[in-house]
Coordinates of C-alpha atoms in Angstrom, one line a residue:
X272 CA 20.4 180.4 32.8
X273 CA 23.3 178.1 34.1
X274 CA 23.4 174.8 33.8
X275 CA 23.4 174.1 37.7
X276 CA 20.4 176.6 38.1
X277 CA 18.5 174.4 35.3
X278 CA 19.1 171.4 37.5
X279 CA 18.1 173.0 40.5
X280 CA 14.8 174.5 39.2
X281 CA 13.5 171.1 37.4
X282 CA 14.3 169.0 40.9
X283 CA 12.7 171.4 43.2
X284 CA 9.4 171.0 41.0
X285 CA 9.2 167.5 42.4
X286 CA 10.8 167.4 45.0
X287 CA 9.0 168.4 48.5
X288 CA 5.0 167.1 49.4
X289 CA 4.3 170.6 50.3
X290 CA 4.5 174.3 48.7
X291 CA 7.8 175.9 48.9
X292 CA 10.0 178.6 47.8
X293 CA 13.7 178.5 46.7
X294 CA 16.0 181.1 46.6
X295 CA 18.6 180.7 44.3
X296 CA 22.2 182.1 44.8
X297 CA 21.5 185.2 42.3
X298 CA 18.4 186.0 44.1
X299 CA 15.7 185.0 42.3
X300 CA 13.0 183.4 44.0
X301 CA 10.8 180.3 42.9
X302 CA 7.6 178.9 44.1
X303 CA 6.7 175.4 44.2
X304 CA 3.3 173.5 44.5
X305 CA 1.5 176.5 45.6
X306 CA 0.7 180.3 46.8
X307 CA 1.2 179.7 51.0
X308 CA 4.5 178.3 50.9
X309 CA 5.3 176.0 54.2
X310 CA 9.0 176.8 54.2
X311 CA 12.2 178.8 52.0
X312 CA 15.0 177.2 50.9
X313 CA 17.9 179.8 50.6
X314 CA 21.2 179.0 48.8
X315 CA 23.8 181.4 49.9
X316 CA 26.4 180.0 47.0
X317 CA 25.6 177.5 44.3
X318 CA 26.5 173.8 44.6
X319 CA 27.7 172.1 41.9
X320 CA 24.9 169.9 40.1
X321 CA 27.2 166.6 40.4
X322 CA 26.9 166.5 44.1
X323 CA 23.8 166.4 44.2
X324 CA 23.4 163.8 41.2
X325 CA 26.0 161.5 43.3
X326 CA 24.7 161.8 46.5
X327 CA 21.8 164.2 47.9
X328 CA 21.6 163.1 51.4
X329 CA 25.5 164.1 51.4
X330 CA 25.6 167.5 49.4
X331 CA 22.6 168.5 51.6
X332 CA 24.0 167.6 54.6
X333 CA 27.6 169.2 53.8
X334 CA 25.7 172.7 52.3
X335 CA 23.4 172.7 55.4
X336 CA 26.6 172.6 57.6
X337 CA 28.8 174.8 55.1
X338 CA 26.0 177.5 55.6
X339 CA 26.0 177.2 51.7
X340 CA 22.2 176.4 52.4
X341 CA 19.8 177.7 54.8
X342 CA 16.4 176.6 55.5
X343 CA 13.7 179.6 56.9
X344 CA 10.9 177.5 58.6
X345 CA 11.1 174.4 60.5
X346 CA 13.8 171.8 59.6
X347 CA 11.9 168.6 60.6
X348 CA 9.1 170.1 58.4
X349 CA 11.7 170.3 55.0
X350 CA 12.8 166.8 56.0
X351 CA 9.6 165.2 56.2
X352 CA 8.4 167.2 53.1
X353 CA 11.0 165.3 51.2
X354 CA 10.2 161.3 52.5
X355 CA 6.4 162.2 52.1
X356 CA 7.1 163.2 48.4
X357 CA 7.3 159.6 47.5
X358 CA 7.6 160.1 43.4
X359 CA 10.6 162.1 44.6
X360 CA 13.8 161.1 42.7
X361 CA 15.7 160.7 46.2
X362 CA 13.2 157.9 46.9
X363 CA 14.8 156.5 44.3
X364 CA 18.8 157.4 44.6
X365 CA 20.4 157.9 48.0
X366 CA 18.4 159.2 51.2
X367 CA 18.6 155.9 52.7
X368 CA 20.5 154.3 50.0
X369 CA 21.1 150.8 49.8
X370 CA 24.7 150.3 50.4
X371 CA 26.2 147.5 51.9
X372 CA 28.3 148.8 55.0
X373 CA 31.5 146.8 55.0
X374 CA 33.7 149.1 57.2
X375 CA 35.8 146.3 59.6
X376 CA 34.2 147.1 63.0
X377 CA 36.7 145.5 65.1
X378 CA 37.2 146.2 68.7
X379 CA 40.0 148.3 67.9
X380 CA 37.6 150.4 65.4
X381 CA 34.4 150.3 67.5
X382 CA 36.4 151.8 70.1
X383 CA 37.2 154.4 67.9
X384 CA 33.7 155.1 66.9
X385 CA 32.1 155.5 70.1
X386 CA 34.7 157.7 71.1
X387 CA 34.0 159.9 67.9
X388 CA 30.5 160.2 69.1
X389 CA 30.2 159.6 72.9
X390 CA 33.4 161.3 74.2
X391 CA 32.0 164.5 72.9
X392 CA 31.8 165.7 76.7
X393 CA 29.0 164.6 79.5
X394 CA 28.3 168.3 79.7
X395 CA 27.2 168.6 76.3
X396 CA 25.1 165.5 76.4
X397 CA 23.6 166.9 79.7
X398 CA 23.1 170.2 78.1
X399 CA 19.9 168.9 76.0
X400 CA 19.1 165.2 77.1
X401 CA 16.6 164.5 80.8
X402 CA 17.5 164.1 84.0
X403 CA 18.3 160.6 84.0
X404 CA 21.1 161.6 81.3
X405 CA 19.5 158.9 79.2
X406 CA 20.3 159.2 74.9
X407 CA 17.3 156.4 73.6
X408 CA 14.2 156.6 72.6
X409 CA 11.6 157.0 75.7
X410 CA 8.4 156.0 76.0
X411 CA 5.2 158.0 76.5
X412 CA 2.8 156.2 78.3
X413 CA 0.6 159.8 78.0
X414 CA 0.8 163.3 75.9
X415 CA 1.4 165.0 79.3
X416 CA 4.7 162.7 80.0
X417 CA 7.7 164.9 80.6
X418 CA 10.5 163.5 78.9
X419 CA 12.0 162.4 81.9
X420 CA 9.2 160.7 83.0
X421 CA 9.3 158.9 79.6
X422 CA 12.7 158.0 79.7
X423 CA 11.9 156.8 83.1
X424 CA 8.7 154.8 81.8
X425 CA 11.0 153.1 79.1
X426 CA 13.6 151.7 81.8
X427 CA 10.8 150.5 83.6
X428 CA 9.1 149.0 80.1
X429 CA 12.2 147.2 79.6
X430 CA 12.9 146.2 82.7
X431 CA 9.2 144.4 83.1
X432 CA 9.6 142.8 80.1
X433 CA 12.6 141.2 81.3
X434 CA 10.8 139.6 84.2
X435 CA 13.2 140.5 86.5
X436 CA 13.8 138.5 90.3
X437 CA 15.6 139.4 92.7
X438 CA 18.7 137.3 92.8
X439 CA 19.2 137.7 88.6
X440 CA 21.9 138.8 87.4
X441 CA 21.8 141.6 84.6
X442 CA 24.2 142.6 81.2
X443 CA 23.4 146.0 79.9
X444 CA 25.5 146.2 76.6
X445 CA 26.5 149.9 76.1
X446 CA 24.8 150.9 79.0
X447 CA 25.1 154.7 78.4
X448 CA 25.2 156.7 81.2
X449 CA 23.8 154.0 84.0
X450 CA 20.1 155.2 84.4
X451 CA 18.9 151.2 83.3
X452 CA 21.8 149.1 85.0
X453 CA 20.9 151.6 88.7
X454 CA 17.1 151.2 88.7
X455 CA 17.1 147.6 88.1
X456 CA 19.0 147.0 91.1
X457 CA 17.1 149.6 93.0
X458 CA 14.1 148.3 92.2
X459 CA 14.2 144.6 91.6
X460 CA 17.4 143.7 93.7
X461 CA 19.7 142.1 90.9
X462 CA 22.8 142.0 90.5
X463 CA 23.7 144.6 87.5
X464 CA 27.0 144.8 85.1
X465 CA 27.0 147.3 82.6
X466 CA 29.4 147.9 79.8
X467 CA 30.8 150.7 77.8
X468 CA 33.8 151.7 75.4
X469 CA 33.0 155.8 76.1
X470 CA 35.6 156.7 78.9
X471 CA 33.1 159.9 79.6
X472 CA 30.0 157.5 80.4
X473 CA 32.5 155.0 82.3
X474 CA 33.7 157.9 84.6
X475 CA 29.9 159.1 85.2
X476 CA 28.2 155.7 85.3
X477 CA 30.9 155.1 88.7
X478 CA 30.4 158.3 89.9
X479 CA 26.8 157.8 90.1
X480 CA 26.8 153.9 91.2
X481 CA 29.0 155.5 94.2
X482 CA 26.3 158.7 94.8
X483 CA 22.9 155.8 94.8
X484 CA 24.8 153.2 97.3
X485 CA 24.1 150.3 94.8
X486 CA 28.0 149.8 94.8
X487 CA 27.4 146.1 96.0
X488 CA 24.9 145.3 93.4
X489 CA 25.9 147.5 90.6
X490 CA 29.2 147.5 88.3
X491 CA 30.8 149.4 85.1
X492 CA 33.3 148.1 82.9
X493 CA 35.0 149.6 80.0
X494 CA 34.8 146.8 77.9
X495 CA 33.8 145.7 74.5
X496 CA 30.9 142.9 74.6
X497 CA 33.1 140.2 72.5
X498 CA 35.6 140.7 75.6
X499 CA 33.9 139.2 78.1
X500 CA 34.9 135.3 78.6
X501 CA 33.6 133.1 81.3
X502 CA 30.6 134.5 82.6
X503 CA 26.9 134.5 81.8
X504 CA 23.4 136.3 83.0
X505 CA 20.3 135.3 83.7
X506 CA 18.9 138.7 81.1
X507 CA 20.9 140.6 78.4
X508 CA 19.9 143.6 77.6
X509 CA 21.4 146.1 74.8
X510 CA 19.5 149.6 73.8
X511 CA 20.6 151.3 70.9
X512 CA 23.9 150.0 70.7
X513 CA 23.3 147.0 68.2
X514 CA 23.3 150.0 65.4
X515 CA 27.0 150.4 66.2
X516 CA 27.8 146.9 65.5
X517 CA 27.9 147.1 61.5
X518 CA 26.4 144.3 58.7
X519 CA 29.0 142.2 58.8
X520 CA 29.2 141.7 63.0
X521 CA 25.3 141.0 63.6
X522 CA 26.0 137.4 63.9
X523 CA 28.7 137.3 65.9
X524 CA 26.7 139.7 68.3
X525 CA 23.9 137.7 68.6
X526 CA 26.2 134.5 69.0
X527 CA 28.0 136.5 71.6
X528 CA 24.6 137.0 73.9
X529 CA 24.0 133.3 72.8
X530 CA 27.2 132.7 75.1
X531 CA 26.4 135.2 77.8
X532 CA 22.9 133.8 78.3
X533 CA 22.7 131.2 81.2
X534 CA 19.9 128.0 80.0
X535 CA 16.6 129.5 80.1
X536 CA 18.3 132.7 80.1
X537 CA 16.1 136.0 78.6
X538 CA 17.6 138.9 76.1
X539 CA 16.0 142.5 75.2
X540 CA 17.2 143.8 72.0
X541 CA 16.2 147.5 71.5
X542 CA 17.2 149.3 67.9
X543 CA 16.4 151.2 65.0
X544 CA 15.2 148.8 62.5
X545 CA 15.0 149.7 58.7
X546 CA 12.1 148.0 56.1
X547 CA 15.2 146.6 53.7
X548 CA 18.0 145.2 54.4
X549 CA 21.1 147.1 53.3
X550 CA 20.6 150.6 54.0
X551 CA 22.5 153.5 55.6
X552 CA 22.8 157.3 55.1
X553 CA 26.4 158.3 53.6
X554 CA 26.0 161.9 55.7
X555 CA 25.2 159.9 58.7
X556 CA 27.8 157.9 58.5
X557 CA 30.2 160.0 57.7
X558 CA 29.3 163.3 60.5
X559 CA 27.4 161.6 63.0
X560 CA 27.6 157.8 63.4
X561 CA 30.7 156.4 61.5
X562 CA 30.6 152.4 61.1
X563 CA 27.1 152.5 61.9
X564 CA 24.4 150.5 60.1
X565 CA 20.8 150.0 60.6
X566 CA 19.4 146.5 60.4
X567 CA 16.6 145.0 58.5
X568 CA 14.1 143.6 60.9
X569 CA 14.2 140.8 58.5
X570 CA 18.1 140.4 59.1
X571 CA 17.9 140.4 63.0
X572 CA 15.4 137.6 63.1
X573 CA 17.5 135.6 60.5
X574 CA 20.2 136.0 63.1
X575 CA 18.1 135.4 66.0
X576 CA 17.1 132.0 64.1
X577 CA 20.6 130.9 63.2
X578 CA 21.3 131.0 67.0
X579 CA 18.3 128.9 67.9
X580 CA 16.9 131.8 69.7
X581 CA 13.0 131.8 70.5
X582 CA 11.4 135.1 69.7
X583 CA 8.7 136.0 71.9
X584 CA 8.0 139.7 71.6
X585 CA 8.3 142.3 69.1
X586 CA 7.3 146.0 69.8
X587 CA 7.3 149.0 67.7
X588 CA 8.1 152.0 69.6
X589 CA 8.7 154.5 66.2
X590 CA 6.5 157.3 66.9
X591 CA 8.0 157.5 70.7
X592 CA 11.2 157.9 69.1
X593 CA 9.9 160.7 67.0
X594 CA 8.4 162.7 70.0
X595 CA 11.6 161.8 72.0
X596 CA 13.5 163.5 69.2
X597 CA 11.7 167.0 69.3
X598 CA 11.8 166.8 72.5
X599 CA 15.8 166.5 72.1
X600 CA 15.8 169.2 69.3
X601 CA 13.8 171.6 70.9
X602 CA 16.3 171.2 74.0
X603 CA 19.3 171.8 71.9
X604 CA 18.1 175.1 70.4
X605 CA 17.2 176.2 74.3
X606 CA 20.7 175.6 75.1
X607 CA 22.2 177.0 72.4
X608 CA 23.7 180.1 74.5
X609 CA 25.6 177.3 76.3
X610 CA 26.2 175.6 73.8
X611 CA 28.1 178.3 71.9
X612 CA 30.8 178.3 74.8
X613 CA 32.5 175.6 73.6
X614 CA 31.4 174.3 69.9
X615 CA 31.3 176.6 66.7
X616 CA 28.9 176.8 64.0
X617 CA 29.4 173.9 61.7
X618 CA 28.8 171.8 64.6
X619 CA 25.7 173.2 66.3
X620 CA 24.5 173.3 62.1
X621 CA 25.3 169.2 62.2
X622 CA 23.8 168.6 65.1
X623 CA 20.6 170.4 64.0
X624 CA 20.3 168.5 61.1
X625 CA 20.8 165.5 63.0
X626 CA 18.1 165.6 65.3
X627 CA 15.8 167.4 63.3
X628 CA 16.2 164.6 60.2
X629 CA 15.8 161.5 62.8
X630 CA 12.8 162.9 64.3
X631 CA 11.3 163.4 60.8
X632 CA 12.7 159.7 59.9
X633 CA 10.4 158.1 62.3
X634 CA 7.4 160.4 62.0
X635 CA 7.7 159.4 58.6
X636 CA 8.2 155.8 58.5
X637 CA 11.0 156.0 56.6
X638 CA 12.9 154.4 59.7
X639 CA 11.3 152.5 62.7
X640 CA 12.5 151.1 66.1
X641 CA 11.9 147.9 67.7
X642 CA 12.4 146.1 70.9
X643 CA 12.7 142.3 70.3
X644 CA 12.3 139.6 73.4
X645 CA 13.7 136.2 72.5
X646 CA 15.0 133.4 75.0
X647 CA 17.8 131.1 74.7
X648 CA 15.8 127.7 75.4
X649 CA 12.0 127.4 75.5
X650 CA 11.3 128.7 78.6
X651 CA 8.2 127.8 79.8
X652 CA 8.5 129.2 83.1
X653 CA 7.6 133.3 81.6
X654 CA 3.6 134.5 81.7
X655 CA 1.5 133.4 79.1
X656 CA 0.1 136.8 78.4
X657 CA 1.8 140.6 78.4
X658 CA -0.3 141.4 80.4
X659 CA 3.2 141.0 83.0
X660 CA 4.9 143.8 80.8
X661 CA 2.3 146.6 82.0
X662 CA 2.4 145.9 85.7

């Protein structure tokens, strides 16, 4: 037996929660943990053992794509069988490792980043999200919810909790595609600005601003947040966008919404949170999200505290992120025919992975999300209960 197949067979008998087979690149099959096995892991060519040794989450990730693996049964399943295994040695090693992500995001770089993953093409992104084109996590107010009607729910979540009158005036850092920016005028009458550095959700946000006639209440720019000098809002809001920022630029966002909020002024902070500070996923980072870091709940309120901001509401929405992500994945495979018109096989394998991995992250706990309310003075003039949030 080769060294590398010795490796292989003594981490798979630890490895997943549930019974599996492996089968190795000479054929031979191996069953794990029991008779019914829930899945089959197939390696088409061996991997060297050092890959995996120096990072798992990226040899995985890299094989999975390379076709050098491939997985019969569900993906989310394998993924969740490995962060339920908790005496697994990648628990302990690197998939969430705690690295400290000190890539510069400058403007100049973030611009870059978004681009990487934004600018894929609207057509793509309409290919598998709703109908409201929006690329969060929704919210499922039942089991019956469509996932447009979820995403639609969230905006509405959001937009209650921001106690919105007419006459405010609205910031919507990284504002996506417009869905949040559009109903809150529609609906409450304010004056909404939204921002974006992807070109392709510039172009569409305008295009639909112009098709709803909210052209006198609504506008786009294609600017970076730390670009925007002399104005302020009554309400900030920012949905998963802070996760772009990196480690190193969390103050200087939250001292940037500091500035932007007028006195009494109100902010929603919606993102992925993580349970210790310093972690990030090397194959995330390097295929899906470069510069990207996920906070430590602990971290943002640290931040939120060194700006003298008043925390008033914190939310965990991680299983509706989880549902929102099947939802996603099971879109992506139905488009697939379409989808094969215009990217190849690595990609559509990457993207897989992607949603299939988040969506077992959050079932699993292994990452959550949150959406934090904090003011910039006391602000004594908001409800006393929540009971305003669920109107």
């Amino acid at each position: 037996m080769g060294v590398d197949k010795f490796f292989y067979k003594s981490m798979f008998r630890s490895l997943f929660s549930d019974p599996c087979q492996v089968q190795f690149w000479d054929g031979e099959v191996a069953r794990y943990g029991g008779e019914k096995s829930k899945f089959k892991i197939v390696f088409n060519e061996s991997i060297p053992k050092i890959d995996f040794i120096k990072d798992p989450s990226l040899a995985f990730g890299e094989g999975y794509m390379a076709k050098k693996i491939d997985i019969e049964g569900n993906l989310q399943e394998v993924v969740q069988s490995l962060y339920n295994n908790t005496k697994s040695f990648l628990h302990h090693h690197d998939m969430y490792a705690k690295v400290i992500n000190m890539i510069s995001n400058n403007i100049k770089r973030s611009k870059d980043n978004v681009h990487y993953h934004y600018d894929i093409g609207n057509d793509f992104y309409k290919l598998w999200l709703d109908e409201t084109m929006t690329y969060s996590c929704a919210y499922f107010k039942s089991p019956d919810d469509t996932l447009t009607q979820a995403q639609k729910n969230k905006v509405d979540h959001i937009l209650n909790k921001l106690a919105l009158k007419e006459g405010h005036t609205l910031l919507d850092i990284g504002c996506g595609w417009g869905e949040l920016i559009i109903t809150a005028a529609k609906k409450f009458k304010v004056k909404s600005t939204g921002i974006t550095l992807s070109l392709e959700q510039f172009n569409k946000v305008k295009e639909r601003i112009k098709i709803e006639g909210v052209n006198d209440l609504v506008e786009v720019r294609l600017v970076d947040y730390r670009e925007l000098k002399d104005i302020k809002f009554d309400r900030v809001v920012s949905v998963g966008m802070v996760e772009h920022v990196g480690k190193e630029y969390l103050s200087e966002y939250f001292s940037t919404v500091n500035k932007l909020l007028k006195e009494d002024g109100l902010s929603l902070l919606h993102c992925i949170t993580s349970v210790q500070e310093g972690t990030t996923n090397s194959w995330i980072s390097k295929y899906i999200f470069p510069g990207g870091y996920i906070p430590a709940v602990k971290e943002l309120l640290c931040h939120m505290s060194e700006e003298k901001l008043h925390l008033i509401d914190a939310e965990s929405l991680r299983r509706h992120y989880g549902r929102t992500l099947e939802c996603w994945a099971r879109n992506f495979e139905d488009s697939l025919s379409e989808i094969k018109k215009t990217k190849d096989e690595t990609f559509i394998r990457m993207w897989r992975l992607y949603l299939n991995s988040c969506a077992a992250s959050f079932n699993c706990g292994n990452i959550d999300i949150h959406q934090f309310l904090f003011t910039k003075d006391v602000c004594n003039n908001l409800p006393w209960t929540r009971e305003y949030m669920y109107k």
